């Protein structure tokens, strides 16, 4: 797969400092994360201090400073979701995928990440699975979502091998 270079992405914008977030979103979409090199390039081209680039990349949940897996599970660990068992979901997803308290699997297939509040506290625990919001998440639902992806990935591998 080819990705647009950071310079191309910046060139498609007008390289104005106020476009920092849009540029970072484009890089995130094309590359899956904001690398150190990309952050430096954005800083230089947009004339925005590097610390501001990192601040924005750290603040916005849609942006990541580390590579994310192909499939992203975001679990809300806010108070309302925590009291409804989101920590159990985190433990479950982590152990099922062979990781310790979230992170990215070694094969790059899954990232499990935590957020503090997704703004839907009344219907927690809330999880976002590949950009789709799920309310009242349970261990069984989460497990079957992960299983469905694993099955689809295995089927895809089998198809690719012909
Ligand atoms: S605490 Fe989970 S949505 Fe607010």
mmCIF file of C-alpha atoms and ligand atoms in Angstrom:
data_model
loop_
_atom_site.group_PDB
_atom_site.id
_atom_site.type_symbol
_atom_site.label_atom_id
_atom_site.label_comp_id
_atom_site.label_asym_id
_atom_site.label_seq_id
_atom_site.Cartn_x
_atom_site.Cartn_y
_atom_site.Cartn_z
ATOM 1 C CA UNK A 1 0.000 0.000 0.000
ATOM 2 C CA UNK A 2 1.340 3.438 -0.820
ATOM 3 C CA UNK A 3 0.724 6.407 1.388
ATOM 4 C CA UNK A 4 0.794 10.053 0.449
ATOM 5 C CA UNK A 5 3.977 11.569 1.801
ATOM 6 C CA UNK A 6 3.769 14.084 4.595
ATOM 7 C CA UNK A 7 4.997 16.760 2.166
ATOM 8 C CA UNK A 8 2.227 15.860 -0.309
ATOM 9 C CA UNK A 9 -0.378 16.047 2.421
ATOM 10 C CA UNK A 10 0.898 19.429 3.549
ATOM 11 C CA UNK A 11 1.006 20.592 -0.087
ATOM 12 C CA UNK A 12 -2.645 19.696 -0.532
ATOM 13 C CA UNK A 13 -3.475 22.120 2.245
ATOM 14 C CA UNK A 14 -2.394 25.718 2.108
ATOM 15 C CA UNK A 15 0.197 25.160 4.783
ATOM 16 C CA UNK A 16 -1.259 27.718 7.151
ATOM 17 C CA UNK A 17 -0.675 27.388 10.892
ATOM 18 C CA UNK A 18 -4.449 27.314 11.539
ATOM 19 C CA UNK A 19 -4.643 24.135 9.452
ATOM 20 C CA UNK A 20 -2.514 22.190 11.901
ATOM 21 C CA UNK A 21 -5.321 19.870 13.013
ATOM 22 C CA UNK A 22 -6.514 19.171 9.463
ATOM 23 C CA UNK A 23 -2.968 18.367 8.346
ATOM 24 C CA UNK A 24 -2.424 16.076 11.329
ATOM 25 C CA UNK A 25 -5.749 14.332 10.644
ATOM 26 C CA UNK A 26 -4.733 13.750 7.024
ATOM 27 C CA UNK A 27 -1.383 12.304 8.114
ATOM 28 C CA UNK A 28 -3.102 10.143 10.719
ATOM 29 C CA UNK A 29 -5.470 8.802 8.069
ATOM 30 C CA UNK A 30 -2.720 8.138 5.539
ATOM 31 C CA UNK A 31 -0.051 6.737 7.863
ATOM 32 C CA UNK A 32 -1.962 5.504 10.897
ATOM 33 C CA UNK A 33 -0.046 7.755 13.293
ATOM 34 C CA UNK A 34 2.000 10.935 13.586
ATOM 35 C CA UNK A 35 5.639 9.915 13.517
ATOM 36 C CA UNK A 36 8.396 12.027 15.026
ATOM 37 C CA UNK A 37 9.608 12.806 11.510
ATOM 38 C CA UNK A 38 6.106 13.812 10.387
ATOM 39 C CA UNK A 39 5.689 16.091 13.414
ATOM 40 C CA UNK A 40 9.006 17.797 12.635
ATOM 41 C CA UNK A 41 8.081 18.251 8.972
ATOM 42 C CA UNK A 42 4.669 19.704 9.862
ATOM 43 C CA UNK A 43 6.297 22.068 12.345
ATOM 44 C CA UNK A 44 8.750 23.345 9.744
ATOM 45 C CA UNK A 45 6.245 23.688 6.886
ATOM 46 C CA UNK A 46 3.442 25.281 8.861
ATOM 47 C CA UNK A 47 5.700 27.444 11.018
ATOM 48 C CA UNK A 48 4.153 25.988 14.178
ATOM 49 C CA UNK A 49 6.451 25.232 17.147
ATOM 50 C CA UNK A 50 7.109 21.503 17.468
ATOM 51 C CA UNK A 51 5.731 21.542 21.003
ATOM 52 C CA UNK A 52 2.379 22.770 19.602
ATOM 53 C CA UNK A 53 2.332 19.930 17.072
ATOM 54 C CA UNK A 54 2.907 17.398 19.867
ATOM 55 C CA UNK A 55 0.373 19.104 22.099
ATOM 56 C CA UNK A 56 -2.300 18.836 19.396
ATOM 57 C CA UNK A 57 -1.354 15.248 18.530
ATOM 58 C CA UNK A 58 -1.553 14.295 22.212
ATOM 59 C CA UNK A 59 -4.779 16.171 22.921
ATOM 60 C CA UNK A 60 -6.987 14.871 20.135
ATOM 61 C CA UNK A 61 -8.025 11.276 20.642
ATOM 62 C CA UNK A 62 -8.285 10.716 16.893
ATOM 63 C CA UNK A 63 -4.555 11.382 16.586
ATOM 64 C CA UNK A 64 -1.856 9.001 17.723
ATOM 65 C CA UNK A 65 1.878 9.392 18.222
ATOM 66 C CA UNK A 66 2.384 5.640 17.940
ATOM 67 C CA UNK A 67 1.332 3.204 15.231
ATOM 68 C CA UNK A 68 -2.121 1.800 15.844
ATOM 69 C CA UNK A 69 -3.333 -1.628 14.946
ATOM 70 C CA UNK A 70 -5.507 -2.341 11.951
ATOM 71 C CA UNK A 71 -8.495 -2.673 14.285
ATOM 72 C CA UNK A 72 -8.922 -0.239 17.143
ATOM 73 C CA UNK A 73 -10.928 -0.896 20.283
ATOM 74 C CA UNK A 74 -11.397 2.154 22.462
ATOM 75 C CA UNK A 75 -12.738 1.517 25.940
ATOM 76 C CA UNK A 76 -14.073 4.289 28.109
ATOM 77 C CA UNK A 77 -12.517 4.267 31.564
ATOM 78 C CA UNK A 78 -14.405 7.300 32.828
ATOM 79 C CA UNK A 79 -16.056 7.064 36.219
ATOM 80 C CA UNK A 80 -19.531 6.182 34.945
ATOM 81 C CA UNK A 81 -18.195 3.427 32.690
ATOM 82 C CA UNK A 82 -15.700 2.234 35.281
ATOM 83 C CA UNK A 83 -18.416 1.586 37.871
ATOM 84 C CA UNK A 84 -20.280 -0.418 35.236
ATOM 85 C CA UNK A 85 -17.303 -2.672 34.651
ATOM 86 C CA UNK A 86 -15.235 -1.143 31.858
ATOM 87 C CA UNK A 87 -12.061 -2.233 33.677
ATOM 88 C CA UNK A 88 -13.262 -5.830 33.308
ATOM 89 C CA UNK A 89 -13.665 -5.254 29.566
ATOM 90 C CA UNK A 90 -10.140 -3.864 29.381
ATOM 91 C CA UNK A 91 -8.731 -6.879 31.228
ATOM 92 C CA UNK A 92 -10.715 -9.236 29.059
ATOM 93 C CA UNK A 93 -9.728 -7.660 25.727
ATOM 94 C CA UNK A 94 -6.103 -7.386 26.853
ATOM 95 C CA UNK A 95 -5.810 -11.015 27.911
ATOM 96 C CA UNK A 96 -7.723 -12.288 24.877
ATOM 97 C CA UNK A 97 -5.314 -10.450 22.588
ATOM 98 C CA UNK A 98 -2.199 -11.311 24.578
ATOM 99 C CA UNK A 99 -1.361 -7.819 25.742
ATOM 100 C CA UNK A 100 -0.923 -6.212 29.089
ATOM 101 C CA UNK A 101 -3.488 -3.548 29.973
ATOM 102 C CA UNK A 102 -4.102 -2.353 26.432
ATOM 103 C CA UNK A 103 -1.660 -1.446 23.685
ATOM 104 C CA UNK A 104 -1.058 -2.885 20.250
ATOM 105 C CA UNK A 105 -0.661 -6.547 19.385
ATOM 106 C CA UNK A 106 2.701 -7.639 18.019
ATOM 107 C CA UNK A 107 1.132 -8.528 14.676
ATOM 108 C CA UNK A 108 -0.335 -5.016 14.409
ATOM 109 C CA UNK A 109 -3.858 -6.377 14.110
ATOM 110 C CA UNK A 110 -5.408 -4.775 17.207
ATOM 111 C CA UNK A 111 -4.959 -1.737 19.363
ATOM 112 C CA UNK A 112 -6.834 -1.535 22.640
ATOM 113 C CA UNK A 113 -6.826 1.968 24.052
ATOM 114 C CA UNK A 114 -8.454 3.780 26.935
ATOM 115 C CA UNK A 115 -10.184 7.130 27.049
ATOM 116 C CA UNK A 116 -11.517 9.087 29.986
ATOM 117 C CA UNK A 117 -15.031 9.846 28.759
ATOM 118 C CA UNK A 118 -16.793 9.468 25.453
ATOM 119 C CA UNK A 119 -19.630 11.752 26.480
ATOM 120 C CA UNK A 120 -22.286 9.061 26.666
ATOM 121 C CA UNK A 121 -22.047 8.217 30.357
ATOM 122 C CA UNK A 122 -25.709 7.232 30.761
ATOM 123 C CA UNK A 123 -25.373 4.309 28.360
ATOM 124 C CA UNK A 124 -22.037 2.938 29.519
ATOM 125 C CA UNK A 125 -19.914 1.073 29.508
ATOM 126 C CA UNK A 126 -19.171 2.564 26.127
ATOM 127 C CA UNK A 127 -16.719 1.090 23.645
ATOM 128 C CA UNK A 128 -15.756 2.156 20.158
ATOM 129 C CA UNK A 129 -14.837 -0.702 17.886
ATOM 130 C CA UNK A 130 -13.395 0.427 14.564
ATOM 131 C CA UNK A 131 -15.179 3.788 14.798
ATOM 132 C CA UNK A 132 -18.548 2.243 15.682
ATOM 133 C CA UNK A 133 -19.933 3.177 19.097
ATOM 134 C CA UNK A 134 -21.333 0.388 21.262
ATOM 135 C CA UNK A 135 -23.314 1.175 24.402
ATOM 136 C CA UNK A 136 -23.939 -1.121 27.360
ATOM 137 C CA UNK A 137 -20.928 -3.149 26.278
ATOM 138 C CA UNK A 138 -20.611 -6.554 27.863
ATOM 139 C CA UNK A 139 -17.845 -9.135 27.976
ATOM 140 C CA UNK A 140 -19.845 -11.410 25.685
ATOM 141 C CA UNK A 141 -20.447 -8.657 23.098
ATOM 142 C CA UNK A 142 -16.835 -7.547 23.141
ATOM 143 C CA UNK A 143 -15.608 -11.107 22.837
ATOM 144 C CA UNK A 144 -17.834 -11.812 19.857
ATOM 145 C CA UNK A 145 -16.742 -8.584 18.123
ATOM 146 C CA UNK A 146 -13.097 -9.581 18.524
ATOM 147 C CA UNK A 147 -13.842 -13.131 17.382
ATOM 148 C CA UNK A 148 -15.648 -11.847 14.292
ATOM 149 C CA UNK A 149 -12.601 -9.791 13.306
ATOM 150 C CA UNK A 150 -10.221 -12.691 13.954
ATOM 151 C CA UNK A 151 -12.400 -14.986 11.833
ATOM 152 C CA UNK A 152 -12.609 -12.438 9.018
ATOM 153 C CA UNK A 153 -8.850 -11.871 9.122
ATOM 154 C CA UNK A 154 -8.178 -15.618 8.952
ATOM 155 C CA UNK A 155 -10.596 -15.957 6.034
ATOM 156 C CA UNK A 156 -8.836 -13.059 4.299
ATOM 157 C CA UNK A 157 -5.457 -14.722 4.811
ATOM 158 C CA UNK A 158 -6.808 -17.993 3.440
ATOM 159 C CA UNK A 159 -8.221 -16.191 0.390
ATOM 160 C CA UNK A 160 -4.916 -14.406 -0.177
ATOM 161 C CA UNK A 161 -3.124 -17.749 -0.139
ATOM 162 C CA UNK A 162 -5.594 -18.996 -2.734
HETATM 163 S S1 LIG B 1 -17.603 7.865 31.547
HETATM 164 FE FE1 LIG B 1 -17.812 6.577 29.802
HETATM 165 S S2 LIG B 1 -18.931 7.801 28.428
HETATM 166 FE FE2 LIG B 1 -18.611 9.102 30.110
#
